């Protein structure tokens, strides 16, 4: 029996990539179809074949948490990108740091 | 406790313009005349060789003054100075009123004060900083080092902050390498000068064969460390100094004084050291000295060691698991857990240590470091238990 | 008059800056955050967002620890950047050393016929499954092309002792060449110990060769896993063990277990057997999905969940032993803990990024084929030659080590570019496993949510972090393991 659930995300608050990552992460239990429409992302979650309803409810909850997590990761990554490059530059510089 | 400096009882200075302030002490009757001219003879009996630049007598031997060669410079010292011996180096003040013992040949723990200036103002500083220009000390050290016996095992440099005058510091260190190539050197510094890579390199280029820089770190929390040393930005610069020194292959020791403030995050500090500074050569965990500023800040600093003995054990345990070299100094044996034993050092400098009345019957007095004299006088644990 | 400033004077007034870090949910109540140096911190779920949006009050208890593990810094602080850079560099420095482990498969012949075996069952007598001296010579040329100052040559099979002449040849030839090369040369023979003779032991003693053997558990379990004509694998193992230890030294013989579905309910029994035989550690392994395992569907007969129960039970027992002052290590955990608690890299081929294939280890097969790893060889025995890098008799060092098969696999499986891995908080502890993922999922990257490699490792990472968080003594024990103290 196929289960399906729809979630709507405001485009101003969530990046498409974030939804895609959350969808990817849940690929073992769900498949997610994402459509963009009038400033909103519409996500249709379908349960993978062979899994039951409790698993579906659980997976939906996980998906929602994952969306929030990935959104936060995105913010963090953007903000720390420059300093990350600086640190890696230091790490690989020829003149610095202990060798061994 | 040994008295290292103070007033002379009476000095008979024939020629004050001779300008000899640093003198090496001799008890040898057979020195060649040419060497006697630069030295002081310590009189203890009626056989008094002639030709020395100066003669030293203890008060109890004052009757021997009459046997001195005529026209001799001499000083009569209080009996507190009876420990003075052959090879020691003394300074007679320019006004000939007082004496300082700068070097004791019979002691394993000689330390040279390089300056009293410091860019820190540690709450527990045992040698409170003074701002006045004391560069005359640097001049004196340059005269002192050539006099130090070549077979001296260890020599320390302290302050204040010894690297305050960078160029003079480097000069003294080079001089030490030159005159004392077989002596192990221990420099106490806050490490911040070495944040400057050029300075660190100049130090490294001297290539001291056996030297270690002891650098204090009081917390993994930069704010707490900066507060304890009373200097903004100290932690950040100290760490950079340590990294520069280690990059250049120089030996570094991390020193932690344990008191009520630093004990709060002692285990975190040791995890930090193990994770970030694994390559340092030694970690020293030390008890509080009741001298200097400590007494002014006692409320914030004093904690009975018995209260932190488990924290100490945990902290040492972390460093030990990471295979680091560890020593625990300046604690009484009855106030630490047995697991500290492999790292416990009987360490208080011989001119500082004593025992409390409670220790009379203790069977482990010999293995115990005892106390700082300042501790016996000003305060110590209420939980001493003789073994 | 001396003037001291108060603590507040030294406290930071302006907001902090974020340093790069990643996070994942540890459980319903907590996140774990990690950074490139492998530092980690467990925080309550509600704290994560304030930390990132910097609404966390500067007086918060979390601030000093966030600073000292380099998750945040205050403007102009240089030490956190230098320390991070140093730790990252230290962790990666092993890469520059390049290949250390060189496996010589001197024969496929074996006196055992284990159902999970990775290689074909060849009887003891067939001669054409042995390595030739020409191949050995060329392989040694290859070995010494590695810039690593430490070289380990490991003999595998089948049963290497069935072609001991070749083992002898390679050892002597390698040592001869090493006179000029001056490397730290180590030899290991992977053997069941069932065929040890005095001759073999003398040679091993003379050349400091270490033996690596298999012990699956107590007698009944071991023999069930490892059939042998005579049904006496365990007995022979035990005899061989005593003999080898007496001849070579107590700790010159190590044991590896293999897990089958029969092992899963018997964690404590297996560990007890290791204790009984005087070993100071065990490697709780999974069953790899190659060779006979898949052919006989042994691999499918249990799943990740059941293995994790086995692992957790075994680990708990081992921790109890440690708390009673018995020195005993779980080696897989130990490798992971090295990455969690130090800046070291244990150099374990299966848990490296970039993947250990070719970089950390390489295999010279009995037929002259060169493989990127042991798993690659297993795969080839099943008919999949994706990770066959070439032939030692036909191809040069450059052709092999720079082959597309190797470079593509390394590049494509690189965790920092892989979906889900690149964001994963546990990435610093994990590894790229291109061969495994290709074998099961036909893709060197694969979809990690479907990967039991991912599921298993993530569970292990979370479990170890939770154990350390809940019990100080366990954390202390783990520190010892991580530092091999």
PDB file of C-alpha atoms in Angstrom, chain C residues 77-236:
ATOM      1  CA  UNK C  77      43.222  35.479  18.012  1.00  0.00           C
ATOM      2  CA  UNK C  78      45.888  33.634  16.083  1.00  0.00           C
ATOM      3  CA  UNK C  79      46.557  30.672  18.320  1.00  0.00           C
ATOM      4  CA  UNK C  80      43.315  28.819  17.426  1.00  0.00           C
ATOM      5  CA  UNK C  81      44.122  29.010  13.718  1.00  0.00           C
ATOM      6  CA  UNK C  82      47.692  27.877  14.197  1.00  0.00           C
ATOM      7  CA  UNK C  83      46.671  25.001  16.415  1.00  0.00           C
ATOM      8  CA  UNK C  84      43.975  23.833  14.006  1.00  0.00           C
ATOM      9  CA  UNK C  85      46.349  24.053  11.063  1.00  0.00           C
ATOM     10  CA  UNK C  86      49.009  22.137  12.970  1.00  0.00           C
ATOM     11  CA  UNK C  87      46.654  19.348  13.961  1.00  0.00           C
ATOM     12  CA  UNK C  88      45.284  18.985  10.452  1.00  0.00           C
ATOM     13  CA  UNK C  89      48.761  18.871   9.031  1.00  0.00           C
ATOM     14  CA  UNK C  90      49.791  16.267  11.570  1.00  0.00           C
ATOM     15  CA  UNK C  91      46.830  14.118  10.716  1.00  0.00           C
ATOM     16  CA  UNK C  92      47.550  14.277   7.000  1.00  0.00           C
ATOM     17  CA  UNK C  93      51.303  13.914   7.225  1.00  0.00           C
ATOM     18  CA  UNK C  94      51.144  10.165   6.825  1.00  0.00           C
ATOM     19  CA  UNK C  95      49.893  10.635   3.279  1.00  0.00           C
ATOM     20  CA  UNK C  96      53.236  11.934   2.141  1.00  0.00           C
ATOM     21  CA  UNK C  97      54.885   8.717   3.220  1.00  0.00           C
ATOM     22  CA  UNK C  98      52.747   6.841   0.716  1.00  0.00           C
ATOM     23  CA  UNK C  99      52.570   3.059   0.457  1.00  0.00           C
ATOM     24  CA  UNK C 100      53.646   1.100   3.501  1.00  0.00           C
ATOM     25  CA  UNK C 101      51.893  -2.266   3.290  1.00  0.00           C
ATOM     26  CA  UNK C 102      52.852  -4.550   0.425  1.00  0.00           C
ATOM     27  CA  UNK C 103      51.013  -7.856   0.323  1.00  0.00           C
ATOM     28  CA  UNK C 104      52.592 -10.799  -1.478  1.00  0.00           C
ATOM     29  CA  UNK C 105      50.097 -13.562  -2.263  1.00  0.00           C
ATOM     30  CA  UNK C 106      52.595 -16.339  -2.667  1.00  0.00           C
ATOM     31  CA  UNK C 107      50.081 -19.121  -3.297  1.00  0.00           C
ATOM     32  CA  UNK C 108      46.370 -19.802  -3.391  1.00  0.00           C
ATOM     33  CA  UNK C 109      46.787 -23.295  -2.050  1.00  0.00           C
ATOM     34  CA  UNK C 110      45.350 -23.879   1.379  1.00  0.00           C
ATOM     35  CA  UNK C 111      44.798 -26.692   3.828  1.00  0.00           C
ATOM     36  CA  UNK C 112      41.542 -25.113   5.072  1.00  0.00           C
ATOM     37  CA  UNK C 113      38.249 -24.563   3.298  1.00  0.00           C
ATOM     38  CA  UNK C 114      36.503 -21.816   5.213  1.00  0.00           C
ATOM     39  CA  UNK C 115      33.027 -20.966   3.913  1.00  0.00           C
ATOM     40  CA  UNK C 116      33.643 -17.237   4.147  1.00  0.00           C
ATOM     41  CA  UNK C 117      36.999 -17.453   2.472  1.00  0.00           C
ATOM     42  CA  UNK C 118      37.918 -14.750   0.066  1.00  0.00           C
ATOM     43  CA  UNK C 119      39.930 -16.926  -2.283  1.00  0.00           C
ATOM     44  CA  UNK C 120      39.161 -19.960  -4.326  1.00  0.00           C
ATOM     45  CA  UNK C 121      39.466 -23.299  -2.677  1.00  0.00           C
ATOM     46  CA  UNK C 122      42.433 -24.888  -4.263  1.00  0.00           C
ATOM     47  CA  UNK C 123      43.706 -28.159  -3.020  1.00  0.00           C
ATOM     48  CA  UNK C 124      47.118 -28.376  -1.429  1.00  0.00           C
ATOM     49  CA  UNK C 125      48.740 -29.945  -4.403  1.00  0.00           C
ATOM     50  CA  UNK C 126      48.177 -27.773  -7.461  1.00  0.00           C
ATOM     51  CA  UNK C 127      51.423 -26.035  -8.401  1.00  0.00           C
ATOM     52  CA  UNK C 128      50.178 -23.456 -10.841  1.00  0.00           C
ATOM     53  CA  UNK C 129      48.739 -21.231  -8.142  1.00  0.00           C
ATOM     54  CA  UNK C 130      52.117 -20.120  -6.862  1.00  0.00           C
ATOM     55  CA  UNK C 131      54.026 -16.880  -7.399  1.00  0.00           C
ATOM     56  CA  UNK C 132      57.179 -17.122  -9.517  1.00  0.00           C
ATOM     57  CA  UNK C 133      60.562 -15.636  -8.702  1.00  0.00           C
ATOM     58  CA  UNK C 134      60.322 -13.351 -11.695  1.00  0.00           C
ATOM     59  CA  UNK C 135      57.129 -11.860 -10.277  1.00  0.00           C
ATOM     60  CA  UNK C 136      58.704 -11.603  -6.857  1.00  0.00           C
ATOM     61  CA  UNK C 137      61.694  -9.708  -8.236  1.00  0.00           C
ATOM     62  CA  UNK C 138      59.532  -7.262 -10.116  1.00  0.00           C
ATOM     63  CA  UNK C 139      57.280  -6.837  -7.112  1.00  0.00           C
ATOM     64  CA  UNK C 140      60.285  -5.973  -4.987  1.00  0.00           C
ATOM     65  CA  UNK C 141      61.325  -3.380  -7.554  1.00  0.00           C
ATOM     66  CA  UNK C 142      57.893  -1.886  -7.025  1.00  0.00           C
ATOM     67  CA  UNK C 143      58.131  -2.066  -3.244  1.00  0.00           C
ATOM     68  CA  UNK C 144      61.283  -0.019  -3.093  1.00  0.00           C
ATOM     69  CA  UNK C 145      59.829   2.616  -5.378  1.00  0.00           C
ATOM     70  CA  UNK C 146      57.624   3.645  -2.455  1.00  0.00           C
ATOM     71  CA  UNK C 147      59.100   6.674  -0.679  1.00  0.00           C
ATOM     72  CA  UNK C 148      58.003   5.396   2.717  1.00  0.00           C
ATOM     73  CA  UNK C 149      60.792   5.020   5.233  1.00  0.00           C
ATOM     74  CA  UNK C 150      58.872   2.118   6.763  1.00  0.00           C
ATOM     75  CA  UNK C 151      57.970  -0.838   4.565  1.00  0.00           C
ATOM     76  CA  UNK C 152      55.890  -3.777   5.673  1.00  0.00           C
ATOM     77  CA  UNK C 153      55.823  -6.912   3.545  1.00  0.00           C
ATOM     78  CA  UNK C 154      52.992  -9.264   4.408  1.00  0.00           C
ATOM     79  CA  UNK C 155      52.695 -12.770   3.019  1.00  0.00           C
ATOM     80  CA  UNK C 156      49.192 -14.037   2.367  1.00  0.00           C
ATOM     81  CA  UNK C 157      47.510 -16.804   0.458  1.00  0.00           C
ATOM     82  CA  UNK C 158      45.794 -19.371   0.637  1.00  0.00           C
ATOM     83  CA  UNK C 159      48.271 -20.575   3.175  1.00  0.00           C
ATOM     84  CA  UNK C 160      51.693 -18.915   2.567  1.00  0.00           C
ATOM     85  CA  UNK C 161      53.529 -21.706   4.360  1.00  0.00           C
ATOM     86  CA  UNK C 162      52.530 -23.992   1.518  1.00  0.00           C
ATOM     87  CA  UNK C 163      54.911 -21.943  -0.610  1.00  0.00           C
ATOM     88  CA  UNK C 164      57.499 -21.222   2.003  1.00  0.00           C
ATOM     89  CA  UNK C 165      60.301 -21.283  -0.532  1.00  0.00           C
ATOM     90  CA  UNK C 166      58.880 -18.120  -2.029  1.00  0.00           C
ATOM     91  CA  UNK C 167      58.511 -16.494   1.379  1.00  0.00           C
ATOM     92  CA  UNK C 168      62.140 -17.266   2.028  1.00  0.00           C
ATOM     93  CA  UNK C 169      63.171 -15.927  -1.328  1.00  0.00           C
ATOM     94  CA  UNK C 170      61.348 -12.610  -0.923  1.00  0.00           C
ATOM     95  CA  UNK C 171      62.605 -12.036   2.614  1.00  0.00           C
ATOM     96  CA  UNK C 172      66.234 -12.661   1.715  1.00  0.00           C
ATOM     97  CA  UNK C 173      66.032 -10.681  -1.496  1.00  0.00           C
ATOM     98  CA  UNK C 174      64.296  -7.747   0.218  1.00  0.00           C
ATOM     99  CA  UNK C 175      66.877  -7.646   2.979  1.00  0.00           C
ATOM    100  CA  UNK C 176      69.659  -7.744   0.461  1.00  0.00           C
ATOM    101  CA  UNK C 177      68.258  -4.736  -1.344  1.00  0.00           C
ATOM    102  CA  UNK C 178      67.560  -2.995   1.932  1.00  0.00           C
ATOM    103  CA  UNK C 179      71.238  -2.849   2.778  1.00  0.00           C
ATOM    104  CA  UNK C 180      71.418   0.016   0.331  1.00  0.00           C
ATOM    105  CA  UNK C 181      67.880   1.319   0.837  1.00  0.00           C
ATOM    106  CA  UNK C 182      68.053   1.564   4.617  1.00  0.00           C
ATOM    107  CA  UNK C 183      64.293   1.349   5.242  1.00  0.00           C
ATOM    108  CA  UNK C 184      62.637   0.122   8.381  1.00  0.00           C
ATOM    109  CA  UNK C 185      61.665  -3.249   6.956  1.00  0.00           C
ATOM    110  CA  UNK C 186      59.097  -5.492   8.611  1.00  0.00           C
ATOM    111  CA  UNK C 187      57.791  -8.897   7.619  1.00  0.00           C
ATOM    112  CA  UNK C 188      54.524 -10.558   8.518  1.00  0.00           C
ATOM    113  CA  UNK C 189      53.181 -13.962   7.541  1.00  0.00           C
ATOM    114  CA  UNK C 190      49.419 -14.447   7.684  1.00  0.00           C
ATOM    115  CA  UNK C 191      49.033 -18.110   8.512  1.00  0.00           C
ATOM    116  CA  UNK C 192      46.716 -20.489  10.312  1.00  0.00           C
ATOM    117  CA  UNK C 193      49.719 -21.879  12.236  1.00  0.00           C
ATOM    118  CA  UNK C 194      48.608 -25.395  11.345  1.00  0.00           C
ATOM    119  CA  UNK C 195      51.667 -26.056   9.211  1.00  0.00           C
ATOM    120  CA  UNK C 196      54.462 -24.623  11.342  1.00  0.00           C
ATOM    121  CA  UNK C 197      57.692 -26.550  11.281  1.00  0.00           C
ATOM    122  CA  UNK C 198      60.931 -25.959  13.139  1.00  0.00           C
ATOM    123  CA  UNK C 199      62.501 -24.882   9.874  1.00  0.00           C
ATOM    124  CA  UNK C 200      59.882 -22.224   9.356  1.00  0.00           C
ATOM    125  CA  UNK C 201      60.207 -21.006  12.936  1.00  0.00           C
ATOM    126  CA  UNK C 202      63.974 -20.823  12.735  1.00  0.00           C
ATOM    127  CA  UNK C 203      63.770 -18.721   9.643  1.00  0.00           C
ATOM    128  CA  UNK C 204      61.184 -16.431  11.185  1.00  0.00           C
ATOM    129  CA  UNK C 205      63.271 -15.985  14.281  1.00  0.00           C
ATOM    130  CA  UNK C 206      66.354 -15.247  12.281  1.00  0.00           C
ATOM    131  CA  UNK C 207      64.638 -12.526  10.293  1.00  0.00           C
ATOM    132  CA  UNK C 208      62.286 -11.123  12.944  1.00  0.00           C
ATOM    133  CA  UNK C 209      59.199 -12.192  11.049  1.00  0.00           C
ATOM    134  CA  UNK C 210      55.940 -11.725  12.884  1.00  0.00           C
ATOM    135  CA  UNK C 211      53.047 -14.137  12.487  1.00  0.00           C
ATOM    136  CA  UNK C 212      49.453 -13.075  12.054  1.00  0.00           C
ATOM    137  CA  UNK C 213      46.931 -15.804  12.562  1.00  0.00           C
ATOM    138  CA  UNK C 214      43.213 -16.455  12.834  1.00  0.00           C
ATOM    139  CA  UNK C 215      41.296 -17.256  15.960  1.00  0.00           C
ATOM    140  CA  UNK C 216      37.544 -17.156  15.552  1.00  0.00           C
ATOM    141  CA  UNK C 217      36.655 -18.158  19.097  1.00  0.00           C
ATOM    142  CA  UNK C 218      36.416 -21.228  21.329  1.00  0.00           C
ATOM    143  CA  UNK C 219      37.033 -24.625  19.831  1.00  0.00           C
ATOM    144  CA  UNK C 220      33.527 -25.431  18.657  1.00  0.00           C
ATOM    145  CA  UNK C 221      33.003 -22.067  16.999  1.00  0.00           C
ATOM    146  CA  UNK C 222      36.439 -21.879  15.457  1.00  0.00           C
ATOM    147  CA  UNK C 223      36.256 -25.354  13.977  1.00  0.00           C
ATOM    148  CA  UNK C 224      32.733 -24.794  12.688  1.00  0.00           C
ATOM    149  CA  UNK C 225      33.909 -21.653  10.880  1.00  0.00           C
ATOM    150  CA  UNK C 226      37.098 -23.206   9.599  1.00  0.00           C
ATOM    151  CA  UNK C 227      36.699 -26.691   8.268  1.00  0.00           C
ATOM    152  CA  UNK C 228      39.808 -28.659   7.712  1.00  0.00           C
ATOM    153  CA  UNK C 229      40.397 -32.284   6.822  1.00  0.00           C
ATOM    154  CA  UNK C 230      40.829 -33.688  10.311  1.00  0.00           C
ATOM    155  CA  UNK C 231      38.439 -31.064  11.782  1.00  0.00           C
ATOM    156  CA  UNK C 232      41.174 -29.882  14.058  1.00  0.00           C
ATOM    157  CA  UNK C 233      41.826 -26.295  13.072  1.00  0.00           C
ATOM    158  CA  UNK C 234      41.593 -24.966  16.619  1.00  0.00           C
ATOM    159  CA  UNK C 235      43.788 -27.615  18.128  1.00  0.00           C
ATOM    160  CA  UNK C 236      46.425 -27.034  15.499  1.00  0.00           C
TER     161      UNK C 236
END
